[in-house]
Short mmCIF file of C-alpha atoms in Angstrom, two decimals:
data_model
loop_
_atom_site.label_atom_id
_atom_site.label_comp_id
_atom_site.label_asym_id
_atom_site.label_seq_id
_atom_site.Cartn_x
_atom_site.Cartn_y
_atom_site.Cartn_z
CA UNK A 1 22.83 24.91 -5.41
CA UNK A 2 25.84 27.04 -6.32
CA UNK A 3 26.77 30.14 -4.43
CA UNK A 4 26.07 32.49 -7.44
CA UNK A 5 22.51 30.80 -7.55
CA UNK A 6 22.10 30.87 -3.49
CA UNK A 7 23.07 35.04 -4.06
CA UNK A 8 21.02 35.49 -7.11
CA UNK A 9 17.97 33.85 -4.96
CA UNK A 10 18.54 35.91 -1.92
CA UNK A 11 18.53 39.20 -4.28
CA UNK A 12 15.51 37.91 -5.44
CA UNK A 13 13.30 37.63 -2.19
CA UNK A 14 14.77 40.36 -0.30
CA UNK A 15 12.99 42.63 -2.99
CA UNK A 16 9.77 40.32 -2.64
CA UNK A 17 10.17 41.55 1.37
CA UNK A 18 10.44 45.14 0.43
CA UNK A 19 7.58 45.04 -1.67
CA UNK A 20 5.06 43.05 0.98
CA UNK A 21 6.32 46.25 3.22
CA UNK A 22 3.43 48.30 1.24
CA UNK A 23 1.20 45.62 -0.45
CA UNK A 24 -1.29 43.45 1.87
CA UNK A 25 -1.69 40.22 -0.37
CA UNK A 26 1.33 38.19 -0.92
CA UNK A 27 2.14 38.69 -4.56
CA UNK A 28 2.74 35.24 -5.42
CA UNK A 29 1.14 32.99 -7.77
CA UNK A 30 -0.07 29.72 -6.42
CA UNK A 31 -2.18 27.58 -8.60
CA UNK A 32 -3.34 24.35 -9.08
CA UNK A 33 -2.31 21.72 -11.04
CA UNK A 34 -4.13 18.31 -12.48
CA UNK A 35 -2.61 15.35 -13.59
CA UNK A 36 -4.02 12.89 -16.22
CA UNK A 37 -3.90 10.46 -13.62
CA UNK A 38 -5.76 12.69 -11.03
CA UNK A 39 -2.50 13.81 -9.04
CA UNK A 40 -3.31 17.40 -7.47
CA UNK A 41 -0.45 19.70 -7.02
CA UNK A 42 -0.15 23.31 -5.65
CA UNK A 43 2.66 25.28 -8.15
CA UNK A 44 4.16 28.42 -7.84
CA UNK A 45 6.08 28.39 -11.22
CA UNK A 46 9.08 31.43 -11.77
CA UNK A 47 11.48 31.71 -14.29
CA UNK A 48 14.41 32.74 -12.11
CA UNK A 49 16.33 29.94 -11.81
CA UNK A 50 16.27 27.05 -13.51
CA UNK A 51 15.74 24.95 -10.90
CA UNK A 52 12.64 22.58 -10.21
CA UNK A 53 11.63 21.49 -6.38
CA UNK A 54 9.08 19.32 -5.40
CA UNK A 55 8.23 18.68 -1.49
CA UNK A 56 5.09 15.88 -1.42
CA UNK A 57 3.59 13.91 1.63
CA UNK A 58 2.22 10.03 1.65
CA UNK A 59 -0.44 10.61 4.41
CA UNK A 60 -1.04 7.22 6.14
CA UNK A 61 2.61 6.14 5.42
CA UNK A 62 4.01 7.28 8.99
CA UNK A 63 4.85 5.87 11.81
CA UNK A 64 2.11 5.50 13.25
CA UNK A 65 0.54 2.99 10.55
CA UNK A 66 4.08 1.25 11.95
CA UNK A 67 3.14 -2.53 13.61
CA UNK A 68 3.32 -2.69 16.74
CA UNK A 69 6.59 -4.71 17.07
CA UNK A 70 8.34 -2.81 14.51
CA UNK A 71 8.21 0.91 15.43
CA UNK A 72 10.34 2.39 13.58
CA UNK A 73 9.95 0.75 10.18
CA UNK A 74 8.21 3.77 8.15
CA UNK A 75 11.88 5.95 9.28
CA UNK A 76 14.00 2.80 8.29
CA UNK A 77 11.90 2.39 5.09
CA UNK A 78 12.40 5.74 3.94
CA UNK A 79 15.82 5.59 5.07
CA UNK A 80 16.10 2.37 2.22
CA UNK A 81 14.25 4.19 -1.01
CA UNK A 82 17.44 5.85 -1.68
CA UNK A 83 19.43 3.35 -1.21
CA UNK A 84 19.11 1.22 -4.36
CA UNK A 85 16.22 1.21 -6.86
CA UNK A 86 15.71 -0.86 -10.50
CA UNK A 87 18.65 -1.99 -11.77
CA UNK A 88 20.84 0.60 -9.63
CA UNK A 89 22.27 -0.78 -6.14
CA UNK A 90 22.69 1.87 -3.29
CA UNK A 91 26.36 3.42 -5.11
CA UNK A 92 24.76 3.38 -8.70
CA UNK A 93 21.54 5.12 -7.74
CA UNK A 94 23.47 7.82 -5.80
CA UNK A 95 25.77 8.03 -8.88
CA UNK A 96 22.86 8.33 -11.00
CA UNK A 97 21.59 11.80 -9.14
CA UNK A 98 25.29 13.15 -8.76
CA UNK A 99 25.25 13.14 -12.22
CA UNK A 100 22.45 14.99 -13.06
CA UNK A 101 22.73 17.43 -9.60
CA UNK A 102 19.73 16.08 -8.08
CA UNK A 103 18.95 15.83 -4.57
CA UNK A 104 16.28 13.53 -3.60
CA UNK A 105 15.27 12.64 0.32
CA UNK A 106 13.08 10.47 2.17
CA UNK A 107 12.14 10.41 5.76
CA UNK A 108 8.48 9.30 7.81
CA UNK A 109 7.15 11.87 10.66
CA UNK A 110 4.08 10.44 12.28
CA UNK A 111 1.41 10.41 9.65
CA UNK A 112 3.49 10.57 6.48
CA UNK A 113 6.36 9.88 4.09
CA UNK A 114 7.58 12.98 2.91
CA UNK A 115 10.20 13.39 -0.03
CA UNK A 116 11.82 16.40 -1.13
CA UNK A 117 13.15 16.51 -4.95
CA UNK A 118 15.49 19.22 -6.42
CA UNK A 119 16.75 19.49 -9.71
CA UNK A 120 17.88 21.68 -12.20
CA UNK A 121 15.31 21.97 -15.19
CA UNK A 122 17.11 20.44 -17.91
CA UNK A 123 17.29 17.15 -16.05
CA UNK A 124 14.17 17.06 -14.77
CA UNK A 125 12.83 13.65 -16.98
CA UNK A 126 15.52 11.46 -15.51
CA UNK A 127 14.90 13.12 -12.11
CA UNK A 128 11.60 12.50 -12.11
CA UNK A 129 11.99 8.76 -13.63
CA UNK A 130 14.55 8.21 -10.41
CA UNK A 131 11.82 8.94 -8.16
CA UNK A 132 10.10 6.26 -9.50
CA UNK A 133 11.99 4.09 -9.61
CA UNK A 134 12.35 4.49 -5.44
CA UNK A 135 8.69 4.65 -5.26
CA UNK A 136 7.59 1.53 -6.77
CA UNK A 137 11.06 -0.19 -7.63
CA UNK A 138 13.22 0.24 -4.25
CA UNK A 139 15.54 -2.98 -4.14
CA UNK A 140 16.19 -3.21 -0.19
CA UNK A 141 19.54 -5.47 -0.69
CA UNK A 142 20.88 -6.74 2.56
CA UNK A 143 23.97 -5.14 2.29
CA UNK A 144 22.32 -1.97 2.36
CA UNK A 145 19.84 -2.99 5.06
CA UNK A 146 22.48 -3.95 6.97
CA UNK A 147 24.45 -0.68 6.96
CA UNK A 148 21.44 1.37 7.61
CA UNK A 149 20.52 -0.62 10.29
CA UNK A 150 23.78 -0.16 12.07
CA UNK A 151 23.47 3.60 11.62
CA UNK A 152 20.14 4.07 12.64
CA UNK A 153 21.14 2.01 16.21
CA UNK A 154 24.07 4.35 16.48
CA UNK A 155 21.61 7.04 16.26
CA UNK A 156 19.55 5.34 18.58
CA UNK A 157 21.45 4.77 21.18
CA UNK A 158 23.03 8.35 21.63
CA UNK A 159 19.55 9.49 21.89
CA UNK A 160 18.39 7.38 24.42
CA UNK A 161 21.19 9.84 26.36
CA UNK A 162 19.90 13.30 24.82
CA UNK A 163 17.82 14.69 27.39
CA UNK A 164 15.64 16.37 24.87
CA UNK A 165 14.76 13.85 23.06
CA UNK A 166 13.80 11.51 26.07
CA UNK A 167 11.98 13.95 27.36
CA UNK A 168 10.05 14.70 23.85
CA UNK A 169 9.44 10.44 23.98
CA UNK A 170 8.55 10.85 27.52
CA UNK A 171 5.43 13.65 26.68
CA UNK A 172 3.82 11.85 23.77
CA UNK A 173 3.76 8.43 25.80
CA UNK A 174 2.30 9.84 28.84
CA UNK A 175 -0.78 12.25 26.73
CA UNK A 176 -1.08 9.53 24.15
CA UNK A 177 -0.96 6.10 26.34
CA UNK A 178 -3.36 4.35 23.92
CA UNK A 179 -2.54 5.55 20.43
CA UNK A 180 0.27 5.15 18.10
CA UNK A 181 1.35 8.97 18.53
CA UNK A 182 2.81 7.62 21.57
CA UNK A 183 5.96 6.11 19.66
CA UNK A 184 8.78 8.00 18.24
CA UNK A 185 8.78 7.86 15.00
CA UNK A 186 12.55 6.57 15.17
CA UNK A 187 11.21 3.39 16.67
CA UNK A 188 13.55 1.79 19.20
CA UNK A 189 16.72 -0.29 19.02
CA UNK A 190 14.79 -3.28 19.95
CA UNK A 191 12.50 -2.92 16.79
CA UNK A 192 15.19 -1.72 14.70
CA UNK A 193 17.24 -5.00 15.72
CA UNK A 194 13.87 -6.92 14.75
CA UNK A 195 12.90 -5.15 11.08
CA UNK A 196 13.34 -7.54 8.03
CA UNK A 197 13.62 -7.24 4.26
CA UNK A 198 10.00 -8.45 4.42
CA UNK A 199 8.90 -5.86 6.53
CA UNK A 200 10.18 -3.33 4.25
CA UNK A 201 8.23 -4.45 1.58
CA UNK A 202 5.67 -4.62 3.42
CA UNK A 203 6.42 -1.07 3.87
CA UNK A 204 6.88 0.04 0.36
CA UNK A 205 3.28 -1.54 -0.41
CA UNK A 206 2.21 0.75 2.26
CA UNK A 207 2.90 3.54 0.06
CA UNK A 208 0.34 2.30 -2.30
CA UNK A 209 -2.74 3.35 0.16
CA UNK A 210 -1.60 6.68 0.91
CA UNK A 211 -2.81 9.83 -0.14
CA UNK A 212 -0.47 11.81 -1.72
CA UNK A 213 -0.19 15.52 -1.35
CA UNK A 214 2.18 17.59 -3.93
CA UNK A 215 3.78 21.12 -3.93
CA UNK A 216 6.20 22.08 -6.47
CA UNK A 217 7.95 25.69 -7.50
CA UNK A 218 10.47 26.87 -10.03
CA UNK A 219 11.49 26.77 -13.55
CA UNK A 220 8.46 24.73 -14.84
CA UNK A 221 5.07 24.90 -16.17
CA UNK A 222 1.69 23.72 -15.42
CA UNK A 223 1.44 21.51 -18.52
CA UNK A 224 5.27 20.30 -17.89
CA UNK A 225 4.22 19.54 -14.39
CA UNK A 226 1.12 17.64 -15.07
CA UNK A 227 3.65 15.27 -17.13
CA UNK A 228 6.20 15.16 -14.33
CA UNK A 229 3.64 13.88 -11.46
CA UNK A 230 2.40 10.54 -13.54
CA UNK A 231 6.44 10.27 -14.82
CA UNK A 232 7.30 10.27 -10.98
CA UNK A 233 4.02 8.95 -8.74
CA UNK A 234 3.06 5.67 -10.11
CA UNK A 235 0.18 5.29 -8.17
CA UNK A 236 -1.34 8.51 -8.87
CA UNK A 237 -3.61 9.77 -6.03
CA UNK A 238 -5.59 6.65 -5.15
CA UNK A 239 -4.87 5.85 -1.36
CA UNK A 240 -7.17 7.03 1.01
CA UNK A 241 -4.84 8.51 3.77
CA UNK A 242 -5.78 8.91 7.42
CA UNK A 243 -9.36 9.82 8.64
CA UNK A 244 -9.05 13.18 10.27
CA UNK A 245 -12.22 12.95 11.29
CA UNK A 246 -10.80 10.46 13.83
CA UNK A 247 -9.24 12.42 16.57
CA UNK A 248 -6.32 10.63 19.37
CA UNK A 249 -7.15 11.16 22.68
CA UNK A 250 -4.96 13.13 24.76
CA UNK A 251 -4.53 12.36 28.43
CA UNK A 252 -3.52 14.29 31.09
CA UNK A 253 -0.87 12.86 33.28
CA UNK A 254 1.50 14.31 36.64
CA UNK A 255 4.88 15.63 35.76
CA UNK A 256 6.66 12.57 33.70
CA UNK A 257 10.00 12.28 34.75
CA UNK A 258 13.14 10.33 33.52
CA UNK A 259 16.29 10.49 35.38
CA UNK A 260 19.75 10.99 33.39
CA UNK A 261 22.53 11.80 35.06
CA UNK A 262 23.07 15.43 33.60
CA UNK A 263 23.38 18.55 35.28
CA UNK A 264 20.79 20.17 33.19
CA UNK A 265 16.94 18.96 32.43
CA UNK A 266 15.23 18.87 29.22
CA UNK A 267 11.40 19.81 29.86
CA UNK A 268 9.05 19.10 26.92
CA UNK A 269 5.31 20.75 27.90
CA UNK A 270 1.90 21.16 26.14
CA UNK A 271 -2.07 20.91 26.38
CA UNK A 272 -4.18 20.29 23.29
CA UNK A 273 -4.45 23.21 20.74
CA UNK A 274 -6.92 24.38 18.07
CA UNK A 275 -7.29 23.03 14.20
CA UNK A 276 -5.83 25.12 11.41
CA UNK A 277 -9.61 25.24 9.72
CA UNK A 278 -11.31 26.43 12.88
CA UNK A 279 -11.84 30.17 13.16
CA UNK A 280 -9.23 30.37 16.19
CA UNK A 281 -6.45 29.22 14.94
CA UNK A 282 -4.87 32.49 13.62
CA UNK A 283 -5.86 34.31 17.20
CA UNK A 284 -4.27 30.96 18.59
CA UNK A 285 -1.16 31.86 16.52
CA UNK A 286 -1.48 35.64 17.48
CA UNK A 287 -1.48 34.25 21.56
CA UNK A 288 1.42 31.72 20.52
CA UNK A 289 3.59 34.77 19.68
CA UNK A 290 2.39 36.61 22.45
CA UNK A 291 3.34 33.49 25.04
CA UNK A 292 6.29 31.92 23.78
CA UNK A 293 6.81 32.55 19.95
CA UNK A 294 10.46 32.16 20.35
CA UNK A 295 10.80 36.21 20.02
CA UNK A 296 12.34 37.97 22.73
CA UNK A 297 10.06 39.66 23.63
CA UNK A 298 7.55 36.65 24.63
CA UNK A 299 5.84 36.76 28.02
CA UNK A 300 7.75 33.53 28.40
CA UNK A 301 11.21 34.32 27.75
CA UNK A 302 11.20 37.65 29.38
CA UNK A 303 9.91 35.81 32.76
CA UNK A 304 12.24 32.81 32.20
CA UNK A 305 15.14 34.49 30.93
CA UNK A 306 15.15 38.22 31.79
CA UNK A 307 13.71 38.57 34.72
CA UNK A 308 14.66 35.17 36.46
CA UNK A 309 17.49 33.57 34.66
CA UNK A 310 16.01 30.36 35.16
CA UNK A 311 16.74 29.15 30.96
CA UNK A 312 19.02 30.27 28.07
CA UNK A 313 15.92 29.55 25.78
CA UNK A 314 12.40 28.89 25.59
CA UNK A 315 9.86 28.56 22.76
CA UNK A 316 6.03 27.10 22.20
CA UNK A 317 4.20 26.29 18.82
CA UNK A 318 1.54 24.76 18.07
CA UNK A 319 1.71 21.36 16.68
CA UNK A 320 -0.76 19.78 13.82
CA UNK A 321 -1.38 16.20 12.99
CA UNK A 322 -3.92 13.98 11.36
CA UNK A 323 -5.49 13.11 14.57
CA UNK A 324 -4.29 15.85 17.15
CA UNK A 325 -3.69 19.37 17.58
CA UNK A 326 -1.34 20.65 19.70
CA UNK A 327 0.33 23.54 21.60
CA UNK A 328 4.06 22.52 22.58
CA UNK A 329 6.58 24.25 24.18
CA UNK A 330 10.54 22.73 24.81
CA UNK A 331 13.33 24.46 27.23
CA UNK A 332 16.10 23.58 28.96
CA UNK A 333 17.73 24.22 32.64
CA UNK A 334 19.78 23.58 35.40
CA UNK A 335 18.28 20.94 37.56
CA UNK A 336 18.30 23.13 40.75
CA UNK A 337 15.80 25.72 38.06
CA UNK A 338 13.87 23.21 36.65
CA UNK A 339 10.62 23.34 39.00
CA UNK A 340 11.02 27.33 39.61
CA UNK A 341 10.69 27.36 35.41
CA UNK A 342 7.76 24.96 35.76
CA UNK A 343 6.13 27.20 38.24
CA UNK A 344 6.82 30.15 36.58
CA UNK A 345 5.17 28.70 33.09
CA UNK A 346 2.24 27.52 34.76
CA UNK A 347 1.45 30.90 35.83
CA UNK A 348 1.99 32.53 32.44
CA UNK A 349 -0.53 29.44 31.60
CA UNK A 350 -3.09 31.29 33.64
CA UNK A 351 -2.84 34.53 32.79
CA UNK A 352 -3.38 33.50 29.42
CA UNK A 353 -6.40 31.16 30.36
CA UNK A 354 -7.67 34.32 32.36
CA UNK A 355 -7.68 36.74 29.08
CA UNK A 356 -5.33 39.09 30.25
CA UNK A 357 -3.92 40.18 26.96
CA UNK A 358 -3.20 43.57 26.09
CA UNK A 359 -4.18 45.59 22.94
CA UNK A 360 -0.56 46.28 22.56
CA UNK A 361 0.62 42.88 22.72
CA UNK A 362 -1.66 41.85 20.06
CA UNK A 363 -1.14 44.61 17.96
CA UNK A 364 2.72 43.89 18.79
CA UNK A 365 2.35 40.02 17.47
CA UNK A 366 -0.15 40.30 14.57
CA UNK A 367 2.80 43.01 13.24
CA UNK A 368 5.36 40.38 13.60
CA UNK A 369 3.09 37.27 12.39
CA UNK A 370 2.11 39.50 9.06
CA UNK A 371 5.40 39.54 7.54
CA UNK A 372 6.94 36.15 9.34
CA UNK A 373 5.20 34.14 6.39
CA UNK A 374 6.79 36.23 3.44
CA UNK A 375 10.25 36.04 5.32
CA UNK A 376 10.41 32.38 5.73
CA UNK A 377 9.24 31.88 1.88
CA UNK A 378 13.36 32.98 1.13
CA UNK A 379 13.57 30.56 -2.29
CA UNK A 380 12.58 27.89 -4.62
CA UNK A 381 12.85 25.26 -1.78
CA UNK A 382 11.49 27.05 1.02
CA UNK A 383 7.85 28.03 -1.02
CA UNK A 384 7.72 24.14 -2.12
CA UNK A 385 7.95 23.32 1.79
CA UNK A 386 5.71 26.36 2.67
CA UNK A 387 3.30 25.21 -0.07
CA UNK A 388 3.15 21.25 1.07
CA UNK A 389 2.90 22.51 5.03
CA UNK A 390 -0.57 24.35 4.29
CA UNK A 391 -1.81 21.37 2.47
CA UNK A 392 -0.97 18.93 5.22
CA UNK A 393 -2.88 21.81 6.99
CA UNK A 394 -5.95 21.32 4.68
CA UNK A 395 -6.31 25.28 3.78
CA UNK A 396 -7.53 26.69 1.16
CA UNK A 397 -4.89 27.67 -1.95
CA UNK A 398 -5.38 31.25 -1.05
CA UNK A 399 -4.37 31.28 2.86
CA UNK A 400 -0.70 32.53 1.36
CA UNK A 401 -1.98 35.15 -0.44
CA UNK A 402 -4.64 36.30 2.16
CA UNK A 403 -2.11 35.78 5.06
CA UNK A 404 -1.48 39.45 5.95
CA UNK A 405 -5.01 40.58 4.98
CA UNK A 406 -6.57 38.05 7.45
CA UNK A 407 -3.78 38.61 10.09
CA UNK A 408 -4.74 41.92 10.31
CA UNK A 409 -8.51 41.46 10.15
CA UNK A 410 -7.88 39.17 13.35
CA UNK A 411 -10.23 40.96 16.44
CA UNK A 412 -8.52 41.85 19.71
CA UNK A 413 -11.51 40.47 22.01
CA UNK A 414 -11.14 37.43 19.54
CA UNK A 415 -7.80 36.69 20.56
CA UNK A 416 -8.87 36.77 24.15
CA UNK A 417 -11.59 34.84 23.81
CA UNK A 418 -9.69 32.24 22.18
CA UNK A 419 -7.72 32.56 24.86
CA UNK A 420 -9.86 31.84 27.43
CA UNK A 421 -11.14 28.88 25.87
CA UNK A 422 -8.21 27.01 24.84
CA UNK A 423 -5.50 27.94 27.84
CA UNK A 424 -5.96 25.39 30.58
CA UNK A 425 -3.46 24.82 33.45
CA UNK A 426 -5.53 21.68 34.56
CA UNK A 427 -4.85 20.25 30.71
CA UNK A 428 -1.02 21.28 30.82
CA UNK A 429 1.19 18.95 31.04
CA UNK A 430 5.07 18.35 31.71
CA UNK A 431 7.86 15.78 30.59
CA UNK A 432 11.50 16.01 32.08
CA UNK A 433 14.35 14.33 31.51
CA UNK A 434 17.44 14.92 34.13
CA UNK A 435 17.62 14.99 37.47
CA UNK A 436 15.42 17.69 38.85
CA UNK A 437 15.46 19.05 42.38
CA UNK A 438 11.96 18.85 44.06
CA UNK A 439 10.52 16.52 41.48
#
């Protein structure tokens, strides 16, 4: 996107902000969309710029559908649908969206493929037929395999060394010991050494079973849009997805740790949270501010940081998948620190469990959390990602528009009740990766 556009944009949703400052619903038009084929797609159409995004989700197509002696393969397919479709090898297809100013990306979390497609309006047909074409037509030529493969062990092997990322790896294995959450979605280099060109097609047929989830905004209409999903989704919206009826089981474990030779630690720490369609979740969110909503003034930082100087940052927030919901917090330390910050966050932990929350503090969080939605929705891209993340979510198609209006309907004893039910120091657990004194 071009500066002027980037400026133009900006102009645009700062006055959105000032006008949220005296209107409770978000004044933004979200609708649905239908497809001949039966594709479903949230819009938000706006004739500002002439610019067309698309964010979608394959849900089933993740990592953790991955076999078990190729984790890793979802990341390294989506890695490969760029890289070559049709009649166009890796160079051509690139060339193809260079010409048009396209940007199209792939890349697998743990229960989906997700793409993100951005074009300007006028080329939106051959866009859309590009997307395709990586879809269903994806060409995985050794050459290309080859040179992603070497990338991706390049990758891997400097994290194997990042202390937050082992210690991220080191969490999910320990509180998910018998479920495919367990893996990174990266994979290892072991797997990645062991992929094939077979595997990748196995991987592409994958995408066949998934159920697809679609958010789009900009320059583009709900009849033009209906055309673009069966131009670009081949398989419309067949696949059945994950059952998120079927839950992973999270484990408690002692503090997991993994010696590195660093002077700091990484600590990665979290307990099981609440689903976005239960009635707590939005006092959940409310308590997530209040504990460690990356804000300084959270309980956590200001115990951590001000008062004991024990991290440079800290930050929680609350984690949803297909089969687990989570409350996750990351920071960072000196090794000699690391157990007085683990100390010090379990007893935040029970204050919280305990209900002692203030009427200030709430009203202090549901002030921020009312307008943090709004904010973050800054342009075209950002409400197609906003739009896609509360369908993965499964809310309802007004939850943007209502957000402030049920924010502020949220009930102080609520919030502590919530509280008291979800907060457990027996369920929280700790993953560091360093060399920490005293543990």
């Amino acid at each position: 996107m071009s500066v002027r556009l980037k400026s133009a944009s900006h102009l645009l949703w700062v006055t959105t902000f000032m006008f949220l400052q005296t209107h409770q619903a978000f004044p933004l038009d979200i609708h649905t969309v239908n497809s001949s084929s039966g594709i479903v797609a949230w819009l938000s159409d706006s004739r500002q710029l002439p610019i067309i995004v698309v964010d979608f989700a394959l849900i089933g197509a993740g990592s953790a559908s991955d076999p078990d002696d190729k984790r890793g393969l979802a990341n390294f397919g989506a890695q490969m649908l760029s890289e070559g479709a049709g009649v166009f090898d890796a160079k051509a297809f690139q060339e193809q969206l260079a010409d048009i100013g396209a940007t199209l990306s792939f890349a697998a979390d743990r229960d989906a493929l997700v793409g993100h497609l951005e074009v300007a309006r006028e080329h939106r047909n051959r866009a859309f037929d590009l997307l395709r074409l990586a879809l269903l037509q994806p060409r995985f030529d050794l050459e290309a395999i080859e040179r992603v493969r070497i990338k991706r062990d390049v990758d891997l092997a400097r994290l194997d060394n990042d202390p937050a990322y082992v210690a991220s790896r080191a969490w999910w294995e320990a509180a998910f010991p018998e479920h495919p959450y367990k893996y990174p979605p990266l994979g290892s280099r072991e797997a990645n050494g062991r992929i094939t060109s077979a595997d990748l097609q196995n991987f592409q047929s994958r995408l066949t079973n998934s159920k697809l989830v679609v958010a789009a905004a900009g320059d583009v209409n709900a009849a033009e849009l209906s055309d673009l999903l069966d131009r670009g989704f081949p398989n419309g919206s067949k696949g059945r997805g994950i059952d998120a009826r079927a839950k992973a089981e999270y484990r408690t474990f002692a503090p997991a740790i993994v010696r590195l030779p660093f002077p700091q630690s990484a600590c990665v720490f979290g307990q099981p949270g609440i689903s976005p369609t239960s009635a707590e979740y939005l006092p959940l969110l409310v308590l997530n501010h209040i504990l460690g909503g990356g804000t300084l003034t959270s309980r956590l930082f200001v115990q951590l940081r001000e008062r004991r100087g024990l991290v440079y940052s800290i930050r929680t927030a609350p984690e949803t998948l297909s089969q687990a919901d989570l409350l996750i917090g990351r920071f960072a330390t000196e090794n000699v620190k690391t157990q007085a910050a683990i100390e010090t966050i379990q007893a935040e932990w029970r204050r919280m469990a305990q209900g002692e929350i203030s009427d200030k503090e709430i009203t202090a969080a549901k002030s921020y959390l009312k307008d943090m939605l709004p904010v973050s929705m800054d342009g075209t891209s950002a409400i197609s990602s906003r739009l896609l993340a509360v369908q993965r979510m499964m809310q309802g198609i007004d939850y943007i528009q209502q957000w402030r209006n049920r924010i502020e309907s949220i009930d102080p004893e609520l919030v502590r009740r919530t509280a008291r039910k979800v907060f457990s120091t027996d369920a929280l657990t700790f993953a560091v990766a360093g060399e920490p004194n005293g543990l």
